[in-house]
């Protein structure tokens, strides 16, 4: 059974860099693309961006200047970095698997359990 | 960015009711729309993709329809486990955008 396991620091200070990693266990890494999404407390979902196994990314313009993503295909892992965090970046961050099939629209069919990241001085 | 507007933002219903949630896109997105269910403290779960395709393992009481800018998620007969928050997500263009969510509560 395919699982996404994510981890990273849960408490940051303003201006710190958020760093999260998501590992893919039990399934193909190269047949999918990989996404990060977040959800502020009591709020809706926000797409941060996505990366494929080759390292090609699509990023949300609202965060693009602060976001970077990377992959480590030797470990079936992908990572998110968000620089210069503020309280507005406090959220639960989710990694997700993206499915792209010709003739069909994309979707996120598998999600990690989420990591709460709190930004506070 | 394509804005996705869901209605209603919250809804009270009873077990056995038929429920419809709508999602409107600010521009045409073809049929590139999915629906996700989220329960408190849990990650979202894919229910429907391509507007009307049921994800494997999802009960057939869930269905989706629409095209262009207007889409609906219908639950034909509410079950206790269906009380959750529902989000639409457009994957027609970048950035991907979610609706603001519809909270489905027990009446």
Coordinates of C-alpha atoms in Angstrom, one line a residue:
Chain A
X1 CA 0.0 0.0 0.0
X2 CA 1.4 3.3 -1.0
X3 CA 2.0 5.8 1.7
X4 CA 3.2 9.4 2.0
X5 CA 5.1 10.2 5.1
X6 CA 6.0 13.8 5.8
X7 CA 8.1 15.5 8.4
X8 CA 9.7 18.8 9.2
X9 CA 10.1 21.4 11.9
X10 CA 6.8 22.4 13.5
X11 CA 7.7 25.6 15.2
X12 CA 9.5 28.5 13.5
X13 CA 10.3 32.1 14.2
X14 CA 9.5 34.9 11.9
X15 CA 12.1 35.2 9.0
X16 CA 13.0 31.5 9.4
X17 CA 12.9 29.0 6.5
X18 CA 10.2 26.3 6.5
X19 CA 11.6 23.0 5.4
X20 CA 9.4 19.9 4.9
X21 CA 10.1 16.5 3.3
X22 CA 7.7 13.9 2.1
X23 CA 8.7 10.3 1.4
X24 CA 6.9 7.9 -0.9
X25 CA 6.7 4.3 0.3
X26 CA 5.5 1.4 -1.6
X27 CA 4.9 2.8 -5.0
X28 CA 6.3 4.4 -8.1
X29 CA 7.9 7.8 -7.8
X30 CA 8.5 8.6 -11.5
X31 CA 5.0 7.8 -12.7
X32 CA 3.4 10.7 -10.8
X33 CA 4.0 14.3 -9.8
X34 CA 4.2 15.6 -6.3
X35 CA 2.4 18.5 -4.7
X36 CA 2.4 20.7 -1.6
X37 CA -0.8 22.3 -0.3
X38 CA -1.5 24.1 3.0
X39 CA -4.5 24.9 5.2
X40 CA -4.4 27.8 7.6
X41 CA -6.2 27.2 10.9
X42 CA -9.9 27.2 10.3
X43 CA -9.5 28.2 6.7
X44 CA -9.6 26.6 3.3
X45 CA -7.0 24.9 1.2
X46 CA -4.2 26.6 -0.8
X47 CA -2.1 25.0 -3.5
X48 CA 1.6 25.8 -3.1
X49 CA 3.0 24.0 -6.1
X50 CA 4.1 20.8 -7.6
X51 CA 7.2 19.0 -8.9
X52 CA 7.9 16.0 -11.1
X53 CA 10.6 13.3 -10.8
X54 CA 12.8 15.3 -13.1
X55 CA 12.6 18.4 -10.9
X56 CA 10.4 20.5 -13.1
X57 CA 8.1 22.7 -11.0
X58 CA 4.9 24.7 -11.2
X59 CA 4.6 27.2 -8.3
X60 CA 1.8 29.4 -7.0
X61 CA 2.7 33.0 -8.1
X62 CA 1.5 34.2 -4.7
X63 CA 4.4 32.3 -3.0
X64 CA 6.8 31.8 -5.9
X65 CA 9.4 34.3 -4.7
X66 CA 9.8 32.4 -1.4
X67 CA 9.2 28.8 -2.5
X68 CA 11.5 26.1 -3.8
X69 CA 10.9 22.4 -4.3
X70 CA 13.3 19.6 -4.9
X71 CA 13.3 15.8 -5.4
X72 CA 15.6 13.1 -4.4
X73 CA 14.8 10.2 -6.6
X74 CA 17.3 7.9 -4.9
X75 CA 15.2 8.1 -1.8
X76 CA 11.8 8.7 -3.4
X77 CA 11.5 11.9 -1.5
X78 CA 10.5 15.5 -2.4
X79 CA 10.9 18.6 -0.3
X80 CA 9.5 22.1 0.2
X81 CA 11.3 25.2 1.4
X82 CA 9.6 28.4 2.2
X83 CA 11.8 31.3 3.1
X84 CA 11.1 34.4 5.3
X85 CA 8.1 32.9 7.0
X86 CA 5.6 35.1 8.9
X87 CA 2.6 34.3 11.1
X88 CA 0.6 34.2 7.9
X89 CA 2.4 31.0 6.9
X90 CA 1.1 29.2 10.0
X91 CA -0.8 26.3 8.6
X92 CA -1.0 22.5 8.2
X93 CA 1.1 21.6 5.2
X94 CA 0.1 18.5 3.2
X95 CA 2.1 16.7 0.6
X96 CA 0.0 14.9 -2.1
X97 CA 0.5 12.7 -5.1
X98 CA -0.6 14.1 -8.4
X99 CA -2.0 11.9 -11.2
X100 CA -1.7 13.0 -14.8
X101 CA -3.3 10.8 -17.4
X102 CA -3.6 11.7 -21.1
X103 CA -7.2 12.6 -21.9
X104 CA -8.1 13.1 -18.3
X105 CA -7.7 16.0 -15.9
X106 CA -5.2 15.9 -13.1
X107 CA -6.1 15.0 -9.5
X108 CA -4.5 14.5 -6.1
X109 CA -5.3 10.9 -5.2
X110 CA -3.1 10.3 -2.2
X111 CA -2.3 12.7 0.7
X112 CA 0.1 12.8 3.5
X113 CA -1.2 13.2 7.1
X114 CA -0.2 16.8 7.3
X115 CA 2.4 18.8 9.3
X116 CA 1.3 21.7 11.5
X117 CA 3.8 24.5 11.1
X118 CA 3.5 27.4 13.6
X119 CA 5.3 30.7 13.1
X120 CA 5.6 32.6 16.3
X121 CA 8.2 34.8 18.0
Chain B
X1 CA -6.0 33.0 -11.2
X2 CA -9.3 31.1 -11.7
X3 CA -11.5 31.8 -8.7
X4 CA -13.7 28.9 -7.4
X5 CA -16.8 29.9 -5.5
X6 CA -18.7 27.2 -3.6
X7 CA -22.2 27.5 -2.3
X8 CA -23.5 27.2 0.2
X9 CA -20.6 27.7 2.7
X10 CA -22.5 25.5 5.2
X11 CA -25.4 23.2 5.1
X12 CA -27.5 21.3 7.6
X13 CA -29.0 18.1 6.6
X14 CA -30.3 14.8 7.9
X15 CA -29.3 11.2 7.3
X16 CA -31.0 10.0 4.2
X17 CA -31.3 13.5 2.6
X18 CA -30.2 14.3 -0.9
X19 CA -27.7 17.1 -0.9
X20 CA -26.2 19.2 -3.7
X21 CA -23.2 21.5 -3.4
X22 CA -22.2 23.8 -6.2
X23 CA -18.9 25.2 -7.4
X24 CA -18.6 28.1 -9.9
X25 CA -15.4 29.0 -11.7
X26 CA -14.6 32.5 -12.7
X27 CA -13.7 31.3 -16.2
X28 CA -14.4 28.2 -18.2
X29 CA -12.4 25.2 -17.0
X30 CA -13.8 22.5 -19.3
X31 CA -14.4 19.4 -17.1
X32 CA -11.2 19.8 -15.1
X33 CA -12.8 19.8 -11.7
X34 CA -12.4 17.5 -8.7
X35 CA -14.2 17.2 -5.4
X36 CA -12.5 16.4 -2.1
X37 CA -13.9 15.5 1.3
X38 CA -12.2 16.5 4.5
X39 CA -13.0 15.4 8.0
X40 CA -11.6 17.3 11.1
X41 CA -7.9 16.6 11.7
X42 CA -7.6 14.6 8.5
X43 CA -6.2 15.1 5.1
X44 CA -8.5 15.7 2.1
X45 CA -9.8 12.7 0.3
X46 CA -10.4 12.6 -3.4
X47 CA -14.0 11.7 -4.3
X48 CA -14.5 12.7 -7.9
X49 CA -12.2 13.8 -10.8
X50 CA -13.0 14.9 -14.3
X51 CA -16.2 16.5 -13.0
X52 CA -18.0 13.2 -12.8
X53 CA -15.6 10.2 -12.5
X54 CA -15.8 8.4 -9.2
X55 CA -12.5 7.7 -7.5
X56 CA -12.0 4.0 -6.8
X57 CA -13.5 3.0 -3.5
X58 CA -15.8 6.0 -3.2
X59 CA -19.5 5.0 -2.7
X60 CA -21.8 5.4 -5.6
X61 CA -24.1 7.8 -3.7
X62 CA -21.6 10.5 -4.6
X63 CA -21.9 11.9 -8.1
X64 CA -20.7 15.0 -9.9
X65 CA -21.9 16.9 -12.9
X66 CA -21.4 20.1 -14.9
X67 CA -19.0 21.7 -17.4
X68 CA -17.5 25.0 -18.2
X69 CA -18.1 27.2 -15.2
X70 CA -20.8 25.5 -13.1
X71 CA -20.4 22.2 -11.3
X72 CA -22.3 20.2 -8.7
X73 CA -21.5 17.5 -6.2
X74 CA -24.6 15.4 -5.2
X75 CA -24.9 13.0 -2.3
X76 CA -28.0 10.9 -3.1
X77 CA -28.7 9.7 0.5
X78 CA -26.6 11.1 3.3
X79 CA -24.9 8.7 5.6
X80 CA -23.5 9.5 9.0
X81 CA -19.9 9.3 7.7
X82 CA -20.6 11.9 5.1
X83 CA -20.8 14.8 7.5
X84 CA -17.6 16.7 6.6
X85 CA -16.3 19.7 4.6
X86 CA -16.2 19.4 0.9
X87 CA -13.9 21.3 -1.5
X88 CA -13.8 21.7 -5.2
X89 CA -10.4 22.0 -7.0
X90 CA -9.9 23.2 -10.6
X91 CA -6.9 21.6 -12.4
X92 CA -7.5 23.3 -15.8
X93 CA -4.8 25.9 -15.3
X94 CA -2.2 27.2 -12.9
X95 CA -2.3 28.1 -10.1
X96 CA -4.5 25.3 -9.1
X97 CA -7.3 26.8 -6.9
X98 CA -9.7 25.3 -4.4
X99 CA -13.2 26.5 -3.5
X100 CA -13.5 27.9 0.0
X101 CA -15.3 24.8 1.2
X102 CA -18.8 23.7 2.2
X103 CA -19.3 22.4 5.7
X104 CA -22.0 19.7 5.8
X105 CA -23.5 19.4 9.3
X106 CA -26.0 17.1 10.9
X107 CA -29.5 18.7 11.4

